[in-house]
mmCIF file of C-alpha atoms in Angstrom:
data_model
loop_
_atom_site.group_PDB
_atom_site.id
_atom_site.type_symbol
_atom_site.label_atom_id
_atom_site.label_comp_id
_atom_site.label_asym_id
_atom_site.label_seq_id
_atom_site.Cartn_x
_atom_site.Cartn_y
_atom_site.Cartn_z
ATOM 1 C CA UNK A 1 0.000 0.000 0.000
ATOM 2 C CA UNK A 2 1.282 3.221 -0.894
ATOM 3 C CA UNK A 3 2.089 6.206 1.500
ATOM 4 C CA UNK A 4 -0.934 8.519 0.186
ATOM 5 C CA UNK A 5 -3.405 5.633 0.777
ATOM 6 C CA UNK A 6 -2.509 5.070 4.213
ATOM 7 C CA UNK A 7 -2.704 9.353 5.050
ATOM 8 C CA UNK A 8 -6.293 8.666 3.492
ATOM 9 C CA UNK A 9 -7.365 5.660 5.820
ATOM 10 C CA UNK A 10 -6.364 7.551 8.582
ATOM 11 C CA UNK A 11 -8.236 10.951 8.024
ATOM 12 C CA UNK A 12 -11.079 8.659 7.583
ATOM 13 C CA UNK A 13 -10.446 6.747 10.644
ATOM 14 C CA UNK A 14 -10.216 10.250 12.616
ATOM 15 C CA UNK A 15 -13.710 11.197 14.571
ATOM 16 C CA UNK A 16 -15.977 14.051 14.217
ATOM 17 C CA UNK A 17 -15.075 16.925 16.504
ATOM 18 C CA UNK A 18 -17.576 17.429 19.516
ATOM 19 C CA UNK A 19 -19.726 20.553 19.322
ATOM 20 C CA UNK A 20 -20.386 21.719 22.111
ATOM 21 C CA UNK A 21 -24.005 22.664 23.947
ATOM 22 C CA UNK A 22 -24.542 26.135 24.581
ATOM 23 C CA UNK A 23 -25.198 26.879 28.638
ATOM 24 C CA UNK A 24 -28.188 28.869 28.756
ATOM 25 C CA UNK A 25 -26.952 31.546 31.301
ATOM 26 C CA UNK A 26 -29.541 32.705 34.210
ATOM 27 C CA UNK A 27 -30.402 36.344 34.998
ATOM 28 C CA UNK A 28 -28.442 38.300 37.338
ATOM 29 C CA UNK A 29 -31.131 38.960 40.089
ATOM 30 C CA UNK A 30 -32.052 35.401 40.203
ATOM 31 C CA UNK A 31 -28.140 34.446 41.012
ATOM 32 C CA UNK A 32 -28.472 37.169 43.858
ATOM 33 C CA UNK A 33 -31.294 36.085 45.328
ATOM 34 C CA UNK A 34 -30.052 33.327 46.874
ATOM 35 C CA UNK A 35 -27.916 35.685 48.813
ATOM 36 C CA UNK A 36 -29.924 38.674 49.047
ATOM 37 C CA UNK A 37 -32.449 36.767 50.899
ATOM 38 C CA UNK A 38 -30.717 36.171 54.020
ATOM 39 C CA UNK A 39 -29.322 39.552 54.492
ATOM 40 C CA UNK A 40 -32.327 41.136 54.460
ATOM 41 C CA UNK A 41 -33.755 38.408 57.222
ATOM 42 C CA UNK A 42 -31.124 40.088 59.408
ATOM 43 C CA UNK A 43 -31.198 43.497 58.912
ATOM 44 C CA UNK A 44 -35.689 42.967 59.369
ATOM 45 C CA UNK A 45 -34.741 40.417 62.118
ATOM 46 C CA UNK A 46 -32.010 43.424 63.812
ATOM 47 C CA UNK A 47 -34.891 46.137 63.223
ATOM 48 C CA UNK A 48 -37.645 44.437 65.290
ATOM 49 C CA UNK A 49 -34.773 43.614 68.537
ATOM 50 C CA UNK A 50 -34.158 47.536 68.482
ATOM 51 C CA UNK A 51 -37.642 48.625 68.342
ATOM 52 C CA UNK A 52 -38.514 45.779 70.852
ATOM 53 C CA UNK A 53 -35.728 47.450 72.917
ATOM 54 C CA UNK A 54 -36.946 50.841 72.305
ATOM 55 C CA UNK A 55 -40.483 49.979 73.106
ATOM 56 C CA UNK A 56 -39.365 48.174 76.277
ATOM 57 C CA UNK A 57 -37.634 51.823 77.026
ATOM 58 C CA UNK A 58 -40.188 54.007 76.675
ATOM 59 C CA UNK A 59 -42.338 51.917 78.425
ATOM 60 C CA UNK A 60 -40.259 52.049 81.323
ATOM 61 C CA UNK A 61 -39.914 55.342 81.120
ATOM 62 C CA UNK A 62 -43.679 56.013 81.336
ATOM 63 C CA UNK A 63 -44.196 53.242 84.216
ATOM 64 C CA UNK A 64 -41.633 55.912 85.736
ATOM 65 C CA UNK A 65 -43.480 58.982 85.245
ATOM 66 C CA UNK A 66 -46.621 57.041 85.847
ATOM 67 C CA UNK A 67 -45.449 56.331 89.639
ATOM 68 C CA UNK A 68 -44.563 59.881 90.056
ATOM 69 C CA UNK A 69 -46.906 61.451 89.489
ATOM 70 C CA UNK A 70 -48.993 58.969 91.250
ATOM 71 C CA UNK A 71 -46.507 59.753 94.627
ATOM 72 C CA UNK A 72 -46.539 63.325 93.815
ATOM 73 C CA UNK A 73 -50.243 63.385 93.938
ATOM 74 C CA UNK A 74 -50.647 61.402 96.514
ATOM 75 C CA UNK A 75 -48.325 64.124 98.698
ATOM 76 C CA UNK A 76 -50.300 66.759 97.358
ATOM 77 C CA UNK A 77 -53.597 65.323 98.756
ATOM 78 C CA UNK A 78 -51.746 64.883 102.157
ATOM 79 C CA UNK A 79 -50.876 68.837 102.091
ATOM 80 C CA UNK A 80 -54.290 69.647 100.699
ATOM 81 C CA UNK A 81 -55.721 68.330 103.663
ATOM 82 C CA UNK A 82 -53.801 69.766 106.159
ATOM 83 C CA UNK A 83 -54.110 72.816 104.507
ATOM 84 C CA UNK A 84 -58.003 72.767 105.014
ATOM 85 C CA UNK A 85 -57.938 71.837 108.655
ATOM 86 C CA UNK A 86 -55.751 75.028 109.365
ATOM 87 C CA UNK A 87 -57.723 77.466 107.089
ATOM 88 C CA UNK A 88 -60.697 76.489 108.902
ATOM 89 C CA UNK A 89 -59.605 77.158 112.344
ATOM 90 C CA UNK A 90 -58.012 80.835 110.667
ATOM 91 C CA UNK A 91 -61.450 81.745 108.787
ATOM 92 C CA UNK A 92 -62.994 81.226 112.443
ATOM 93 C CA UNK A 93 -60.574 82.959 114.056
ATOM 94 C CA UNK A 94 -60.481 86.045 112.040
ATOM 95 C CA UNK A 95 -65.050 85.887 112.020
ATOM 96 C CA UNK A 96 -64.672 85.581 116.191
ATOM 97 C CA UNK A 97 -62.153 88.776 116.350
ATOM 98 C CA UNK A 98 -64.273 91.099 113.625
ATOM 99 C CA UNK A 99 -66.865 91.191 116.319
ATOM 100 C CA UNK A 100 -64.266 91.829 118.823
ATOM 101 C CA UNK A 101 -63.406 94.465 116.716
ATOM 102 C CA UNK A 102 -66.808 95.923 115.753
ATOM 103 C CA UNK A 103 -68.109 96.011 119.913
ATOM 104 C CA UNK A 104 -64.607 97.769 120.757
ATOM 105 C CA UNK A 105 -65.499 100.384 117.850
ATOM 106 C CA UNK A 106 -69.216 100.928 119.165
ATOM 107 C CA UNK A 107 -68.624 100.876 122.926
ATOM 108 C CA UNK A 108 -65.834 103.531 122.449
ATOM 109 C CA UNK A 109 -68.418 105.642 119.661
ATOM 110 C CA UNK A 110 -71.562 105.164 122.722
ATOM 111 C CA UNK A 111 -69.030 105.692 125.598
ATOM 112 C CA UNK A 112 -67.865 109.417 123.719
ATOM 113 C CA UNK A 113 -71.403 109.995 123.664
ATOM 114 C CA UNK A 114 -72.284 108.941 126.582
ATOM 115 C CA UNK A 115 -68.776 111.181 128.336
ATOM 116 C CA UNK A 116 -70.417 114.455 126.133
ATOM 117 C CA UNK A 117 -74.134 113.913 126.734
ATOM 118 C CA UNK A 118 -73.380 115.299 130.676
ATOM 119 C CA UNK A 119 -76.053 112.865 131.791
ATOM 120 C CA UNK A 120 -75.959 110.245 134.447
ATOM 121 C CA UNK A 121 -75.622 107.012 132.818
ATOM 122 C CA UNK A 122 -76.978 103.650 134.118
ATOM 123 C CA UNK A 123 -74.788 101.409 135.672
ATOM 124 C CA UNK A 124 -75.328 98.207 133.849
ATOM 125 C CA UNK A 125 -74.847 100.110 130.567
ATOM 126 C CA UNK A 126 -71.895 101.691 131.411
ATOM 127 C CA UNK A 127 -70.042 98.701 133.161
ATOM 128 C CA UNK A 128 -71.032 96.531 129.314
ATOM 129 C CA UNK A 129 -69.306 99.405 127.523
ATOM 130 C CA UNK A 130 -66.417 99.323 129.572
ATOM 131 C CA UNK A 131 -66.058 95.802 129.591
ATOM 132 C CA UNK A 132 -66.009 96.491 125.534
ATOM 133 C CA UNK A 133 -63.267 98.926 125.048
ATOM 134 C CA UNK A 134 -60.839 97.229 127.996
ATOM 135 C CA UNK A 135 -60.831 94.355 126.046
ATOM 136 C CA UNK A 136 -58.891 93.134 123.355
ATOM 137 C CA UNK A 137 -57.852 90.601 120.634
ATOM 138 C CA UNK A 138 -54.997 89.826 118.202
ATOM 139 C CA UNK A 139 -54.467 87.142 115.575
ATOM 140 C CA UNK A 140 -52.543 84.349 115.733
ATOM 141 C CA UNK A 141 -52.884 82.605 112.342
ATOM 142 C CA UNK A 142 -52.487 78.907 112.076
ATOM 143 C CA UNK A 143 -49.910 78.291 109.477
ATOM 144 C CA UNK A 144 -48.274 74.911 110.572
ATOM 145 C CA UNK A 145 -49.223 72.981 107.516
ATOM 146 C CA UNK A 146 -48.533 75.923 105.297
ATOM 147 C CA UNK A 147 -44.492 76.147 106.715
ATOM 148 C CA UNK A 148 -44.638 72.081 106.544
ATOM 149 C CA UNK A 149 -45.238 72.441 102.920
ATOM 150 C CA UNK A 150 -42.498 74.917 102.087
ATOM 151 C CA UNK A 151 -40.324 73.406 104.149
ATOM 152 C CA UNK A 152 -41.314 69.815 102.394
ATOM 153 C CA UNK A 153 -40.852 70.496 98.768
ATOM 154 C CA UNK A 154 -41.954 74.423 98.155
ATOM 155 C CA UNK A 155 -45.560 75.502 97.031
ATOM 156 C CA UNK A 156 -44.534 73.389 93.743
ATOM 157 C CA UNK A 157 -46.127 70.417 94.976
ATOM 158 C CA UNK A 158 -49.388 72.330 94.502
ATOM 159 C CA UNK A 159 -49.939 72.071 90.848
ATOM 160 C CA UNK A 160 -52.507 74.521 90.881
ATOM 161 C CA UNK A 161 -51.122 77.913 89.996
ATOM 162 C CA UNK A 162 -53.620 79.666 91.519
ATOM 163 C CA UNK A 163 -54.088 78.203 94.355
ATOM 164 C CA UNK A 164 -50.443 78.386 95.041
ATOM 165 C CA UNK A 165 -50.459 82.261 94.010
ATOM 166 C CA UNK A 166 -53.584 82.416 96.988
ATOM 167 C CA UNK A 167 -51.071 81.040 99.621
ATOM 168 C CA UNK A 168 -48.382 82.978 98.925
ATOM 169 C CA UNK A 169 -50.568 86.526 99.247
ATOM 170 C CA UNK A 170 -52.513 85.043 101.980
ATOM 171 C CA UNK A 171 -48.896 84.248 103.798
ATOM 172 C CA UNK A 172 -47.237 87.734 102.724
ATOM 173 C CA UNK A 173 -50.219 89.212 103.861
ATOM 174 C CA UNK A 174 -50.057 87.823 107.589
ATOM 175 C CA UNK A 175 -46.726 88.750 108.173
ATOM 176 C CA UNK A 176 -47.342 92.361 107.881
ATOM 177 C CA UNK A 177 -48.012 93.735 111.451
ATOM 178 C CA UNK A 178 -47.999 97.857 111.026
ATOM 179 C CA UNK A 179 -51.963 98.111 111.503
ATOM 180 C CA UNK A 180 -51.226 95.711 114.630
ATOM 181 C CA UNK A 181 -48.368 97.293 115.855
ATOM 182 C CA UNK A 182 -50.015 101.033 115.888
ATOM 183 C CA UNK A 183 -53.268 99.819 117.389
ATOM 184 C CA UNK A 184 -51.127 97.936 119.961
ATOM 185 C CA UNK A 185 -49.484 100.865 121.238
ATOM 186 C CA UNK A 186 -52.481 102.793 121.818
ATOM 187 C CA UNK A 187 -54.223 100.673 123.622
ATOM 188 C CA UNK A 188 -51.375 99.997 125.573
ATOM 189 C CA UNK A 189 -50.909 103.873 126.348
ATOM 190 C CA UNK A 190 -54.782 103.688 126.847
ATOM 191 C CA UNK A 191 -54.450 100.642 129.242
ATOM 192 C CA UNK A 192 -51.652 101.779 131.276
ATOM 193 C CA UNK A 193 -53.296 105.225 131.927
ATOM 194 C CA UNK A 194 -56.935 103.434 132.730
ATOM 195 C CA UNK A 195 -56.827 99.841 133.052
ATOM 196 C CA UNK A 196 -55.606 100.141 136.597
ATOM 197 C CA UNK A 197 -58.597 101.980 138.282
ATOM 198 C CA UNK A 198 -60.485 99.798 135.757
ATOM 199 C CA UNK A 199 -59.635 96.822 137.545
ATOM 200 C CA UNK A 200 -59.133 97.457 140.959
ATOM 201 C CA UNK A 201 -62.664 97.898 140.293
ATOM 202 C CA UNK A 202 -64.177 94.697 138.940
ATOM 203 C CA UNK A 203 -62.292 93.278 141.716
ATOM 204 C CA UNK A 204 -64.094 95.643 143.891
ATOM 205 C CA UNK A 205 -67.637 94.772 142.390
ATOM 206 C CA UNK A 206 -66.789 90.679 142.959
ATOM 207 C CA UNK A 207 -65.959 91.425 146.825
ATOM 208 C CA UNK A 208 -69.610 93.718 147.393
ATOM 209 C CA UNK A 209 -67.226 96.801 147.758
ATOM 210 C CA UNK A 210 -67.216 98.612 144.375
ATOM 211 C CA UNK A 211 -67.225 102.616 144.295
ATOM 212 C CA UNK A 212 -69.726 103.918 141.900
ATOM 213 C CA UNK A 213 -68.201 106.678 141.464
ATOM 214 C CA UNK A 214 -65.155 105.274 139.624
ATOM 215 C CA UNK A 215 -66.471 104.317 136.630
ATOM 216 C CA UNK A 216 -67.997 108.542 136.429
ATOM 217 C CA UNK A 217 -64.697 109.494 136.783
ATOM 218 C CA UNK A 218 -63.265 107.771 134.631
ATOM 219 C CA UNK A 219 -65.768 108.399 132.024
ATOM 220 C CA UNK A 220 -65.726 112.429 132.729
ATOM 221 C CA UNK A 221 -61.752 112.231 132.205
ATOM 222 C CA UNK A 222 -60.378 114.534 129.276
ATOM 223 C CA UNK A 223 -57.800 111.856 128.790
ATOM 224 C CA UNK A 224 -60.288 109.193 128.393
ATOM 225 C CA UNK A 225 -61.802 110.744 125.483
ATOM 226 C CA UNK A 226 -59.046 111.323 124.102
ATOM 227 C CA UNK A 227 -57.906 107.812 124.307
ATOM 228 C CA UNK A 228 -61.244 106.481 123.177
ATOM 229 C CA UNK A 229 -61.093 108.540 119.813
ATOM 230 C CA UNK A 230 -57.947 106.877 118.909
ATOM 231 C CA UNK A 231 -58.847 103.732 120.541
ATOM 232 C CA UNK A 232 -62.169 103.967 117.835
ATOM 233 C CA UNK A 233 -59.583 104.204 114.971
ATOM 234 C CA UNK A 234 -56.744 102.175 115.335
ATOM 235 C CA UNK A 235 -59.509 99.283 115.849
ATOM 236 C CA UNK A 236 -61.533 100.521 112.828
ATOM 237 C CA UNK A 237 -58.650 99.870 110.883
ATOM 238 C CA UNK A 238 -57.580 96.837 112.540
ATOM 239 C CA UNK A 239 -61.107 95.291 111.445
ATOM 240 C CA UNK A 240 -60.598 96.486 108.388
ATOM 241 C CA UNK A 241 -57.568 94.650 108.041
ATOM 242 C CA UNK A 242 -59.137 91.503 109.477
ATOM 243 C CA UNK A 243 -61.709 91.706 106.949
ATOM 244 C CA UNK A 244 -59.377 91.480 103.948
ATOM 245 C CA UNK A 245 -57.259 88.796 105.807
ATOM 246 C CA UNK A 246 -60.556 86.562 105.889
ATOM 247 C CA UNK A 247 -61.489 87.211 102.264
ATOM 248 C CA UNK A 248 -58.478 85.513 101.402
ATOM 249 C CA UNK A 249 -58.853 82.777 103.674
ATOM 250 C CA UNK A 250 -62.317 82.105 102.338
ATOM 251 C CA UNK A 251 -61.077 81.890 99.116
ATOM 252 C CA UNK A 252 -58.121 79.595 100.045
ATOM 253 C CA UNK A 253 -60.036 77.227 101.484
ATOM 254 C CA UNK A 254 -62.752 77.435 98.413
ATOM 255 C CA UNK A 255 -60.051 76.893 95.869
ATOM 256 C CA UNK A 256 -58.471 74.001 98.757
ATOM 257 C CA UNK A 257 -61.862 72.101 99.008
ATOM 258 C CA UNK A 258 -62.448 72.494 95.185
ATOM 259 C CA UNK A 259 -58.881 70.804 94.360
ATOM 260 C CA UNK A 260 -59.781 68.244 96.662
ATOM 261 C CA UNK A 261 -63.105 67.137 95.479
ATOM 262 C CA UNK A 262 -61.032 67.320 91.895
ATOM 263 C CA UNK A 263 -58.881 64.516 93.117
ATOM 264 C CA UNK A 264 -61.893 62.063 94.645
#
């Protein structure tokens, strides 16, 4: 066999070349997903631990206020309370002393008339008018639960502004003693000139041995007209000042029972 029919044989011996199968190739989103997936499990599953936390925080923090105001309140109530009790007993107070006041104005005003009328006056009469004008009264407010609350926490603890603003006047307004202090020293003059004889005669009048005549001299003294007048005055304006003092203890205690029946 020759050489060329032997290169022949072989090429026909040689096999067909493989062709090869074309890969269909998948979208890029869909080879992401596999991946995507479970990151965004995580960052949803990290979201809902923080706004569990978060939601566990700001419940706290109102459980917090919550009690607070719940112990604030319940102080407040405590104060409230107290606060009534002692603006009672200083809206009867100041009632009892304006009639103190008032019969010290009109026995000195009937005992000036009486002293200028010249006329014998009746015993009974005059001894009631005397017993008027040698008497005498002074406020002592009752302010115990007012100094417990400043000294507790301050007027803050009363969360009505009002009311606090009533406390405060009401308080400013009782420490203010020139009406007391001028009326005081008159009647002291008017006391130390007169209350003696005064005196030695009711003691007098309990023993069976008074002296009529006494009470006529005192009554036709200059001095004890004079005294009278000013006595009339300085007590006018001591009732006066008694008068505003119980408006504004009325209307503390108004405003205290109102925040009171707020609260039940």
């Amino acid at each position: 066999m020759s050489t060329e029919d032997s290169r022949m044989s072989e090429e026909v011996r040689e096999p067909a070349p493989e062709v090869e199968t074309p890969v269909e190739k998948k979208p890029e989103s869909e080879e992401a997903l596999p991946v995507a997936r479970p990151r965004w499990k995580r960052f949803a599953r990290a979201l809902g631990e923080i706004a569990i936390v978060t939601a566990g925080i700001l419940i706290a923090f109102a459980l917090d206020a919550w009690w607070d105001n719940r112990v604030t309140a319940e102080r407040e109530q405590i104060h409230l309370r107290a606060l009534v009790s002692d603006f009672q007993q200083n809206v009867a107070s100041l009632r009892r002393l304006i009639k103190t006041e008032d019969d010290i104005m009109s026995g000195s005003r009937a005992l000036l008339e009486l002293a200028r009328a010249e006329q014998p006056v009746e015993k009974p009469a005059l001894v009631e008018l005397m017993g008027r004008v040698f008497n005498s009264g002074r406020y002592q407010p009752v302010m115990g639960a007012y100094e417990a609350l400043v000294n507790s926490g301050g007027l803050m603890l009363i969360r009505d502004e009002s009311l606090r603003a009533a406390l405060a006047e009401f308080a400013a307004r009782v420490d203010g003693k020139y009406a007391e202090t001028w009326s005081n020293e008159h009647y002291f003059a008017f006391a130390r000139e007169f209350g003696t004889s005064y005196t030695l005669y009711t003691w007098d009048v309990e023993r069976g041995k008074a002296d009529e005549r006494v009470l006529e001299e005192i009554l036709r003294n200059p001095r004890f007209h004079e005294h009278l007048a000013m006595r009339f005055y300085s007590e006018r304006d001591m009732g006066r000042e008694y008068r505003a003092l119980l408006e504004q203890a009325e209307n503390v205690l108004t405003q205290l029972r109102e925040q009171l029946r707020k609260a039940s």
